[in-house]
mmCIF file of C-alpha atoms (C1' of nucleotides) in Angstrom:
data_model
loop_
_atom_site.group_PDB
_atom_site.id
_atom_site.type_symbol
_atom_site.label_atom_id
_atom_site.label_comp_id
_atom_site.label_asym_id
_atom_site.label_seq_id
_atom_site.Cartn_x
_atom_site.Cartn_y
_atom_site.Cartn_z
ATOM 1 C CA MET D 1 60.019 145.430 102.394
ATOM 2 C CA THR D 2 61.729 147.263 105.235
ATOM 3 C CA GLU D 3 59.938 145.052 107.702
ATOM 4 C CA SER D 4 61.033 141.945 105.820
ATOM 5 C CA VAL D 5 64.665 143.049 105.943
ATOM 6 C CA GLY D 6 64.315 143.810 109.635
ATOM 7 C CA THR D 7 62.931 140.345 110.258
ATOM 8 C CA ASN D 8 65.822 138.849 108.360
ATOM 9 C CA GLU D 9 68.291 140.846 110.423
ATOM 10 C CA LEU D 10 66.727 139.474 113.584
ATOM 11 C CA LEU D 11 66.895 135.963 112.203
ATOM 12 C CA LYS D 12 70.542 136.389 111.303
ATOM 13 C CA ASP D 13 71.467 137.796 114.701
ATOM 14 C CA ASN D 14 69.506 135.060 116.446
ATOM 15 C CA PHE D 15 71.410 132.454 114.445
ATOM 16 C CA ALA D 16 74.865 133.859 115.220
ATOM 17 C CA LEU D 17 74.126 134.554 118.892
ATOM 18 C CA SER D 18 72.698 131.069 119.399
ATOM 19 C CA VAL D 19 75.787 129.473 117.871
ATOM 20 C CA VAL D 20 78.162 131.592 119.982
ATOM 21 C CA THR D 21 76.287 130.850 123.212
ATOM 22 C CA TRP D 22 76.171 127.151 122.390
ATOM 23 C CA GLN D 23 79.890 127.087 121.550
ATOM 24 C CA GLU D 24 80.890 128.584 124.892
ATOM 25 C CA LYS D 25 78.959 125.894 126.759
ATOM 26 C CA PHE D 26 79.225 122.806 124.584
ATOM 27 C CA GLY D 27 81.909 123.410 121.954
ATOM 28 C CA ARG D 28 85.472 122.113 121.790
ATOM 29 C CA HIS D 29 88.055 124.273 123.540
ATOM 30 C CA HIS D 30 91.044 121.982 123.958
ATOM 31 C CA LEU D 31 92.022 120.721 120.523
ATOM 32 C CA PRO D 32 95.821 120.691 120.105
ATOM 33 C CA TRP D 33 95.815 123.557 117.594
ATOM 34 C CA GLN D 34 93.635 125.873 119.665
ATOM 35 C CA HIS D 35 95.253 128.666 121.695
ATOM 36 C CA SER D 36 98.593 128.057 119.937
ATOM 37 C CA GLY D 37 98.805 130.960 117.507
ATOM 38 C CA ALA D 38 98.150 131.555 113.848
ATOM 39 C CA TYR D 39 100.912 129.234 112.622
ATOM 40 C CA ALA D 40 99.269 126.317 114.438
ATOM 41 C CA THR D 41 95.913 127.346 113.015
ATOM 42 C CA TRP D 42 97.316 127.381 109.490
ATOM 43 C CA ILE D 43 98.946 123.946 109.761
ATOM 44 C CA SER D 44 95.825 122.444 111.330
ATOM 45 C CA GLU D 45 93.510 123.925 108.713
ATOM 46 C CA ILE D 46 95.571 122.440 105.898
ATOM 47 C CA MET D 47 95.667 119.034 107.596
ATOM 48 C CA LEU D 48 91.931 119.197 108.282
ATOM 49 C CA GLN D 49 91.021 119.704 104.628
ATOM 50 C CA GLN D 50 88.824 116.681 103.841
ATOM 51 C CA THR D 51 90.299 114.947 106.878
ATOM 52 C CA GLN D 52 88.650 114.200 110.212
ATOM 53 C CA VAL D 53 89.798 115.735 113.484
ATOM 54 C CA GLU D 54 90.724 112.428 115.134
ATOM 55 C CA THR D 55 92.920 111.487 112.174
ATOM 56 C CA VAL D 56 94.752 114.807 112.223
ATOM 57 C CA ILE D 57 95.645 115.081 115.922
ATOM 58 C CA ASN D 58 98.742 112.847 115.966
ATOM 59 C CA TYR D 59 100.045 114.134 112.627
ATOM 60 C CA PHE D 60 99.642 117.691 113.878
ATOM 61 C CA LYS D 61 101.594 117.044 117.084
ATOM 62 C CA LYS D 62 104.455 115.397 115.213
ATOM 63 C CA PHE D 63 104.518 118.184 112.649
ATOM 64 C CA MET D 64 104.643 120.950 115.253
ATOM 65 C CA THR D 65 107.417 119.182 117.156
ATOM 66 C CA GLN D 66 109.556 118.877 114.050
ATOM 67 C CA PHE D 67 108.637 122.251 112.527
ATOM 68 C CA PRO D 68 107.748 124.504 115.485
ATOM 69 C CA ASN D 69 107.653 127.709 113.461
ATOM 70 C CA ILE D 70 107.568 129.071 109.926
ATOM 71 C CA ALA D 71 111.343 129.480 109.688
ATOM 72 C CA ALA D 72 111.955 125.862 110.677
ATOM 73 C CA LEU D 73 109.466 124.711 108.060
ATOM 74 C CA ALA D 74 110.928 126.955 105.371
ATOM 75 C CA ASN D 75 114.450 125.684 106.066
ATOM 76 C CA ALA D 76 113.422 122.022 106.029
ATOM 77 C CA ASN D 77 113.853 119.688 103.070
ATOM 78 C CA ILE D 78 110.634 118.709 101.314
ATOM 79 C CA ASP D 79 111.420 115.052 102.017
ATOM 80 C CA GLU D 80 111.347 115.743 105.750
ATOM 81 C CA VAL D 81 107.924 117.347 105.379
ATOM 82 C CA LEU D 82 106.584 114.497 103.266
ATOM 83 C CA ALA D 83 107.932 111.991 105.799
ATOM 84 C CA ILE D 84 105.834 113.617 108.528
ATOM 85 C CA TRP D 85 102.861 113.740 106.154
ATOM 86 C CA SER D 86 103.277 110.082 105.139
ATOM 87 C CA GLY D 87 99.943 108.281 105.539
ATOM 88 C CA LEU D 88 97.817 111.421 105.868
ATOM 89 C CA GLY D 89 97.069 111.662 102.149
ATOM 90 C CA TYR D 90 96.544 114.515 99.691
ATOM 91 C CA TYR D 91 100.284 115.054 99.539
ATOM 92 C CA ALA D 92 100.018 118.264 97.508
ATOM 93 C CA ARG D 93 99.058 119.764 100.857
ATOM 94 C CA ALA D 94 102.515 118.994 102.229
ATOM 95 C CA ARG D 95 104.281 120.335 99.152
ATOM 96 C CA ASN D 96 102.128 123.469 99.225
ATOM 97 C CA ILE D 97 102.632 124.085 102.928
ATOM 98 C CA HIS D 98 106.404 123.845 102.476
ATOM 99 C CA LYS D 99 106.413 126.183 99.494
ATOM 100 C CA SER D 100 104.139 128.586 101.368
ATOM 101 C CA ALA D 101 106.555 128.748 104.297
ATOM 102 C CA GLN D 102 109.346 129.760 101.917
ATOM 103 C CA MET D 103 107.079 132.349 100.262
ATOM 104 C CA ILE D 104 106.240 133.768 103.685
ATOM 105 C CA VAL D 105 109.934 134.128 104.526
ATOM 106 C CA ASN D 106 110.761 135.681 101.173
ATOM 107 C CA ASP D 107 107.708 137.850 100.493
ATOM 108 C CA PHE D 108 105.912 138.441 103.803
ATOM 109 C CA ASP D 109 108.673 139.223 106.268
ATOM 110 C CA GLY D 110 108.429 135.763 107.796
ATOM 111 C CA LYS D 111 104.952 136.352 109.184
ATOM 112 C CA LEU D 112 101.744 134.621 108.185
ATOM 113 C CA PRO D 113 99.619 137.222 106.336
ATOM 114 C CA SER D 114 96.615 138.583 108.221
ATOM 115 C CA ASN D 115 94.489 139.576 105.244
ATOM 116 C CA ILE D 116 92.476 137.402 102.881
ATOM 117 C CA GLU D 117 94.185 138.547 99.673
ATOM 118 C CA ASP D 118 97.714 137.717 100.784
ATOM 119 C CA LEU D 119 96.658 134.472 102.466
ATOM 120 C CA MET D 120 95.117 133.267 99.214
ATOM 121 C CA LYS D 121 98.355 133.947 97.353
ATOM 122 C CA LEU D 122 99.811 131.012 99.287
ATOM 123 C CA PRO D 123 99.348 127.642 97.589
ATOM 124 C CA GLY D 124 96.916 125.363 99.383
ATOM 125 C CA ILE D 125 95.009 128.234 100.990
ATOM 126 C CA GLY D 126 91.655 128.729 99.303
ATOM 127 C CA PRO D 127 88.734 130.905 100.405
ATOM 128 C CA SER D 128 87.543 128.717 103.285
ATOM 129 C CA THR D 129 90.981 128.027 104.739
ATOM 130 C CA ALA D 130 91.836 131.731 104.444
ATOM 131 C CA GLY D 131 88.631 132.584 106.298
ATOM 132 C CA ALA D 132 89.418 130.060 109.019
ATOM 133 C CA ILE D 133 92.923 131.469 109.490
ATOM 134 C CA MET D 134 91.522 134.979 109.680
ATOM 135 C CA ALA D 135 88.883 134.044 112.265
ATOM 136 C CA LEU D 136 90.502 131.297 114.312
ATOM 137 C CA GLY D 137 94.158 132.251 113.919
ATOM 138 C CA HIS D 138 94.117 136.030 113.898
ATOM 139 C CA LYS D 139 90.787 136.601 115.709
ATOM 140 C CA HIS D 140 89.739 138.930 112.915
ATOM 141 C CA TYR D 141 86.702 138.769 110.670
ATOM 142 C CA GLY D 142 86.717 135.683 108.470
ATOM 143 C CA VAL D 143 84.100 133.538 106.747
ATOM 144 C CA ILE D 144 84.336 129.793 106.129
ATOM 145 C CA LEU D 145 82.393 127.304 104.049
ATOM 146 C CA ASP D 146 83.251 123.721 104.866
ATOM 147 C CA GLY D 147 81.147 120.572 104.929
ATOM 148 C CA ASN D 148 79.715 121.382 108.354
ATOM 149 C CA VAL D 149 78.684 124.896 107.414
ATOM 150 C CA LYS D 150 77.139 123.780 104.126
ATOM 151 C CA ARG D 151 75.055 121.173 105.912
ATOM 152 C CA ILE D 152 73.847 123.504 108.661
ATOM 153 C CA LEU D 153 73.057 126.420 106.356
ATOM 154 C CA SER D 154 71.253 124.312 103.777
ATOM 155 C CA ARG D 155 69.128 122.796 106.528
ATOM 156 C CA CYS D 156 68.477 125.880 108.622
ATOM 157 C CA PHE D 157 67.652 128.130 105.668
ATOM 158 C CA GLY D 158 65.995 125.508 103.504
ATOM 159 C CA ARG D 159 68.341 125.412 100.544
ATOM 160 C CA HIS D 160 67.345 122.392 98.508
ATOM 161 C CA LEU D 161 70.652 122.342 96.777
ATOM 162 C CA ASP D 162 73.058 119.879 95.366
ATOM 163 C CA GLY D 163 76.070 120.874 97.415
ATOM 164 C CA GLN D 164 78.335 120.382 94.419
ATOM 165 C CA SER D 165 76.863 122.720 91.840
ATOM 166 C CA HIS D 166 78.411 126.094 91.158
ATOM 167 C CA HIS D 167 75.087 127.766 91.830
ATOM 168 C CA ALA D 168 74.793 126.092 95.216
ATOM 169 C CA GLN D 169 78.331 127.054 96.189
ATOM 170 C CA LYS D 170 77.600 130.670 95.389
ATOM 171 C CA GLN D 171 74.388 130.743 97.393
ATOM 172 C CA LEU D 172 75.929 128.985 100.364
ATOM 173 C CA TRP D 173 78.884 131.389 100.395
ATOM 174 C CA GLN D 174 76.410 134.257 100.316
ATOM 175 C CA LEU D 175 74.518 132.751 103.237
ATOM 176 C CA SER D 176 77.711 132.142 105.198
ATOM 177 C CA TYR D 177 78.842 135.756 104.732
ATOM 178 C CA TRP D 178 75.396 136.899 105.771
ATOM 179 C CA VAL D 179 75.210 134.951 109.039
ATOM 180 C CA THR D 180 78.837 135.307 110.152
ATOM 181 C CA PRO D 181 78.966 137.982 112.873
ATOM 182 C CA GLU D 182 81.618 140.671 113.283
ATOM 183 C CA LYS D 183 81.420 140.265 117.046
ATOM 184 C CA ASN D 184 82.901 137.062 118.472
ATOM 185 C CA CYS D 185 83.658 135.875 114.951
ATOM 186 C CA HIS D 186 86.227 133.323 116.103
ATOM 187 C CA ILE D 187 83.847 131.833 118.650
ATOM 188 C CA TYR D 188 81.073 131.668 116.078
ATOM 189 C CA THR D 189 83.408 130.042 113.526
ATOM 190 C CA GLN D 190 84.560 127.356 115.946
ATOM 191 C CA GLY D 191 80.961 126.964 117.085
ATOM 192 C CA ILE D 192 79.411 126.344 113.694
ATOM 193 C CA MET D 193 81.975 123.639 112.991
ATOM 194 C CA ASP D 194 81.545 122.009 116.386
ATOM 195 C CA LEU D 195 77.774 122.157 115.988
ATOM 196 C CA GLY D 196 78.032 120.482 112.610
ATOM 197 C CA SER D 197 80.290 117.718 113.823
ATOM 198 C CA SER D 198 78.617 116.944 117.157
ATOM 199 C CA VAL D 199 74.898 117.807 116.697
ATOM 200 C CA CYS D 200 73.908 118.435 113.079
ATOM 201 C CA HIS D 201 75.028 115.022 111.818
ATOM 202 C CA LYS D 202 74.413 113.961 108.274
ATOM 203 C CA LEU D 203 72.288 110.895 109.003
ATOM 204 C CA HIS D 204 71.143 111.196 112.625
ATOM 205 C CA PRO D 205 70.995 114.861 113.609
ATOM 206 C CA GLN D 206 70.461 115.478 117.346
ATOM 207 C CA CYS D 207 67.880 118.203 116.807
ATOM 208 C CA ASN D 208 66.792 118.112 120.455
ATOM 209 C CA GLN D 209 70.253 119.401 121.405
ATOM 210 C CA CYS D 210 70.410 122.036 118.694
ATOM 211 C CA PRO D 211 70.456 125.728 119.680
ATOM 212 C CA ILE D 212 68.874 126.807 116.386
ATOM 213 C CA GLN D 213 66.162 124.166 116.224
ATOM 214 C CA SER D 214 63.421 126.807 116.564
ATOM 215 C CA ILE D 215 64.498 128.657 113.422
ATOM 216 C CA CYS D 216 65.511 125.621 111.363
ATOM 217 C CA TYR D 217 63.619 125.148 108.101
ATOM 218 C CA ALA D 218 64.491 121.470 107.743
ATOM 219 C CA HIS D 219 63.420 120.686 111.295
ATOM 220 C CA LYS D 220 60.151 122.549 110.835
ATOM 221 C CA TYR D 221 59.255 120.388 107.840
ATOM 222 C CA ASN D 222 60.834 117.250 109.306
ATOM 223 C CA ILE D 223 63.261 116.747 106.431
ATOM 224 C CA THR D 224 66.552 117.346 108.221
ATOM 225 C CA PRO D 225 68.264 114.084 107.163
ATOM 226 C CA HIS D 226 67.279 114.789 103.550
ATOM 227 C CA LEU D 227 69.249 118.046 103.302
ATOM 228 C CA PRO D 228 71.553 118.825 101.696
ATOM 229 C CA TYR D 229 70.829 116.788 98.607
ATOM 230 C CA PRO D 230 73.385 114.038 98.036
ATOM 231 C CA LYS D 231 76.055 114.437 95.438
ATOM 232 C CA VAL D 232 75.661 112.545 92.213
ATOM 233 C CA LYS D 233 77.519 109.277 92.494
ATOM 234 C CA LYS D 234 80.275 108.382 90.116
ATOM 235 C CA ASN D 235 81.418 104.863 89.490
ATOM 236 C CA LYS D 236 84.943 104.088 90.579
ATOM 237 C CA PRO D 237 87.192 102.169 88.186
ATOM 238 C CA SER D 238 89.476 99.420 89.508
ATOM 239 C CA PHE D 239 93.000 98.680 88.305
ATOM 240 C CA THR D 240 95.588 96.029 89.019
ATOM 241 C CA LYS D 241 99.037 97.404 89.854
ATOM 242 C CA HIS D 242 102.193 95.320 90.249
ATOM 243 C CA LEU D 243 104.409 96.683 92.986
ATOM 244 C CA VAL D 244 107.791 95.470 91.788
ATOM 245 C CA ILE D 245 110.297 96.068 94.571
ATOM 246 C CA PRO D 246 113.968 95.693 93.590
ATOM 247 C CA TYR D 247 115.726 93.695 96.291
ATOM 248 C CA HIS D 248 119.469 93.334 96.780
ATOM 249 C CA GLN D 249 121.498 92.408 99.858
ATOM 250 C CA GLY D 250 118.646 93.191 102.201
ATOM 251 C CA LYS D 251 117.918 96.580 100.704
ATOM 252 C CA LEU D 252 114.903 97.822 98.776
ATOM 253 C CA GLY D 253 115.141 99.966 95.659
ATOM 254 C CA LEU D 254 112.908 103.021 95.714
ATOM 255 C CA MET D 255 112.517 106.101 93.559
ATOM 256 C CA LYS D 256 110.919 109.473 94.090
ATOM 257 C CA ARG D 257 107.737 110.264 92.191
ATOM 258 C CA PRO D 258 107.366 113.526 90.298
ATOM 259 C CA ASN D 259 105.478 116.293 92.111
ATOM 260 C CA THR D 260 102.312 115.766 90.098
ATOM 261 C CA GLY D 261 99.583 113.162 90.199
ATOM 262 C CA ILE D 262 98.967 110.429 92.733
ATOM 263 C CA TRP D 263 101.509 110.225 95.554
ATOM 264 C CA GLY D 264 103.470 113.163 94.101
ATOM 265 C CA GLY D 265 106.914 113.518 95.701
ATOM 266 C CA LEU D 266 106.717 110.250 97.629
ATOM 267 C CA TRP D 267 109.166 107.313 97.517
ATOM 268 C CA VAL D 268 107.873 104.182 95.799
ATOM 269 C CA PRO D 269 109.117 101.037 94.021
ATOM 270 C CA PHE D 270 108.090 100.294 90.435
ATOM 271 C CA ILE D 271 104.343 100.540 89.945
ATOM 272 C CA LEU D 272 103.520 98.622 86.748
ATOM 273 C CA ASP D 273 100.265 97.914 84.959
ATOM 274 C CA GLU D 274 101.632 94.609 83.680
ATOM 275 C CA LEU D 275 104.296 92.271 84.935
ATOM 276 C CA PRO D 276 107.323 92.038 82.581
ATOM 277 C CA LYS D 277 107.747 88.658 80.824
ATOM 278 C CA GLU D 278 111.298 88.293 82.018
ATOM 279 C CA ILE D 279 111.419 89.016 85.696
ATOM 280 C CA SER D 280 113.317 87.234 88.421
ATOM 281 C CA THR D 281 110.820 87.071 91.238
ATOM 282 C CA PHE D 282 112.399 86.512 94.614
ATOM 283 C CA ARG D 283 109.238 86.558 96.664
ATOM 284 C CA THR D 284 105.587 87.547 96.343
ATOM 285 C CA TYR D 285 103.147 88.911 98.902
ATOM 286 C CA HIS D 286 99.389 88.871 99.180
ATOM 287 C CA SER D 287 97.384 91.469 97.290
ATOM 288 C CA ILE D 288 96.349 94.739 98.892
ATOM 289 C CA LYS D 289 93.157 96.570 97.975
ATOM 290 C CA HIS D 290 93.712 100.299 98.095
ATOM 291 C CA ILE D 291 90.792 102.686 97.653
ATOM 292 C CA PHE D 292 91.410 106.235 96.425
ATOM 293 C CA THR D 293 88.764 108.902 96.052
ATOM 294 C CA HIS D 294 88.254 108.210 92.381
ATOM 295 C CA GLN D 295 89.721 104.755 91.722
ATOM 296 C CA THR D 296 90.614 101.460 93.366
ATOM 297 C CA TRP D 297 93.932 99.642 93.017
ATOM 298 C CA ILE D 298 94.513 95.953 93.523
ATOM 299 C CA ILE D 299 98.175 96.039 94.458
ATOM 300 C CA LYS D 300 100.253 92.872 93.928
ATOM 301 C CA PRO D 301 103.625 93.247 95.658
ATOM 302 C CA LEU D 302 106.746 91.258 94.881
ATOM 303 C CA LEU D 303 110.480 91.382 95.502
ATOM 304 C CA ALA D 304 112.536 91.194 92.298
ATOM 305 C CA ASN D 305 116.194 90.369 91.785
ATOM 306 C CA ASP D 306 116.491 92.314 88.561
ATOM 307 C CA HIS D 307 115.935 95.834 87.237
ATOM 308 C CA LEU D 308 118.639 96.626 89.778
ATOM 309 C CA ASP D 309 120.713 98.807 87.457
ATOM 310 C CA GLN D 310 117.861 101.324 87.171
ATOM 311 C CA ILE D 311 117.877 102.070 90.883
ATOM 312 C CA GLU D 312 119.876 104.883 92.402
ATOM 313 C CA HIS D 313 118.575 104.768 95.949
ATOM 314 C CA TRP D 314 118.586 101.712 98.218
ATOM 315 C CA PHE D 315 117.181 101.480 101.713
ATOM 316 C CA TYR D 316 116.974 98.883 104.443
ATOM 317 C CA PRO D 317 113.281 98.381 105.224
ATOM 318 C CA GLU D 318 113.498 100.105 108.591
ATOM 319 C CA ASP D 319 115.068 103.141 106.924
ATOM 320 C CA ALA D 320 112.545 103.141 104.093
ATOM 321 C CA LEU D 321 109.801 103.342 106.716
ATOM 322 C CA GLN D 322 111.178 106.742 107.770
ATOM 323 C CA LEU D 323 110.668 108.198 104.274
ATOM 324 C CA GLY D 324 107.638 109.858 102.782
ATOM 325 C CA ILE D 325 105.867 106.763 101.451
ATOM 326 C CA PRO D 326 102.210 106.016 100.639
ATOM 327 C CA LYS D 327 100.104 103.922 103.004
ATOM 328 C CA PRO D 328 100.012 100.662 100.999
ATOM 329 C CA VAL D 329 103.760 100.880 100.334
ATOM 330 C CA ARG D 330 104.291 101.298 104.061
ATOM 331 C CA ASP D 331 102.131 98.257 104.716
ATOM 332 C CA VAL D 332 104.160 96.131 102.304
ATOM 333 C CA ILE D 333 107.525 97.318 103.626
ATOM 334 C CA GLU D 334 106.444 96.584 107.174
ATOM 335 C CA ILE D 335 105.612 93.047 106.118
ATOM 336 C CA ILE D 336 108.980 92.732 104.388
ATOM 337 C CA HIS D 337 110.737 94.138 107.448
ATOM 338 C CA HIS D 338 109.048 91.622 109.713
ATOM 339 C CA ASP D 339 109.707 88.891 107.168
ATOM 340 C CA GLN D 340 113.355 89.799 106.930
ATOM 341 C CA ILE D 341 113.947 89.793 110.667
ATOM 342 C CA ASN D 342 112.614 86.270 110.884
ATOM 343 C CA THR D 343 113.201 84.168 107.816
ATOM 344 C CA LEU D 344 114.084 86.083 104.706
ATOM 345 C CA GLN D 345 117.355 84.934 103.168
ATOM 346 C CA GLU D 346 118.643 85.853 99.779
ATOM 347 C CA VAL D 347 119.734 82.927 97.631
ATOM 348 C CA GLU D 348 122.675 83.602 95.391
ATOM 349 C "C1'" DA R 1 81.825 122.785 85.487
ATOM 350 C "C1'" DA R 2 84.029 118.561 86.209
ATOM 351 C "C1'" DT R 3 88.140 115.949 87.787
ATOM 352 C "C1'" DT R 4 91.851 115.043 90.491
ATOM 353 C "C1'" DC R 5 94.027 114.734 94.396
ATOM 354 C "C1'" DG R 6 94.427 109.795 100.345
ATOM 355 C "C1'" DG R 7 93.045 107.596 103.768
ATOM 356 C "C1'" DG R 8 90.071 106.601 107.552
ATOM 357 C "C1'" DG R 9 85.484 106.305 109.944
ATOM 358 C "C1'" DT R 10 80.765 104.890 109.735
ATOM 359 C "C1'" DG R 11 76.232 102.771 108.681
ATOM 360 C "C1'" DC Q 1 79.889 98.649 99.853
ATOM 361 C "C1'" DA Q 2 78.837 103.788 99.711
ATOM 362 C "C1'" DC Q 3 79.284 108.076 101.560
ATOM 363 C "C1'" DC Q 4 81.569 111.794 104.058
ATOM 364 C "C1'" DC Q 5 85.281 114.454 106.150
ATOM 365 C "C1'" DA Q 6 87.765 122.146 109.039
ATOM 366 C "C1'" DG Q 7 88.792 121.969 100.210
ATOM 367 C "C1'" DA Q 8 91.987 123.464 96.700
ATOM 368 C "C1'" DA Q 9 94.202 123.106 92.275
ATOM 369 C "C1'" DT Q 10 93.836 121.831 87.722
ATOM 370 C "C1'" DT Q 11 91.724 121.037 83.253
#
DNA sequence: AATTCGGGGTG
DNA sequence: CACCCAGAATT
């Protein structure tokens, strides 16, 4: 038994050391949020939730320019934050990050907490993001469990698990805590993510470049692409939505969505399941297919000359484009803007 | 334990 | 077209 534990300790240390050594040679060291302090780490980690690095980079730079520190973010209006976030998706992240900044000013002396418990009191920071902030931002001990880590651990240690189940989550967290080293924790943490994204791919893993190939269970049994087990697929319903845009004297009528549900807090026109019988259509545009995580919308945009009395806020298209608006709404308004510059004329 | 939150990249 | 991505909150 003692010998078995000793062997496991060697395996664990071999794993962590191999990842650290690999990271120093082949990992990423010049991402925009690296070497920029814990605030930058926090913002980047929120943006990177379920979002790829390449997508995040430009949003991150714009965000840091507009909100260079926690105080600036706390003092901003939520609409400014959502405007920067516009197009990135998962807009609760923007609302949470703004609320968190105000909580930090009010409850944490204006400084990002440097312990797991306080970090997880902030909305939008769960266990993995808190671990990443601890390790990457504060250079303390912190444990993460993201898609990269799940894939590497399930392969290397032979966990034939559905990555979704509660049981699997628990085991993978246990594994991640076990392998994460106290020494060079931040290098290891960056390394395991870089390894997952650049070597241990889902479909075509580059095992010949992998520093832990010799201890990898999946490689030993030649089943690397088959782990982890795929999630159970769910069918995605499709809906038609009429995007009824009030139009008057060159301006578009928009309203702010409530802070819950799809596109919470963003500016949108009417989104209707069915077109009203009596509607004065000024102009229609081609349909847009918009795919969410769990449903698909066929969006049919049109400019309408009525329902005007219900609208409190009117914007010229170029001004509307500066608001926090969802991607397909942006696409439609850009078309309208272009249209308007060239030919669009309102008939009285 | 399952669903709900965007949008883009990739095969 | 289907799946995944530096997940968390909600039910």
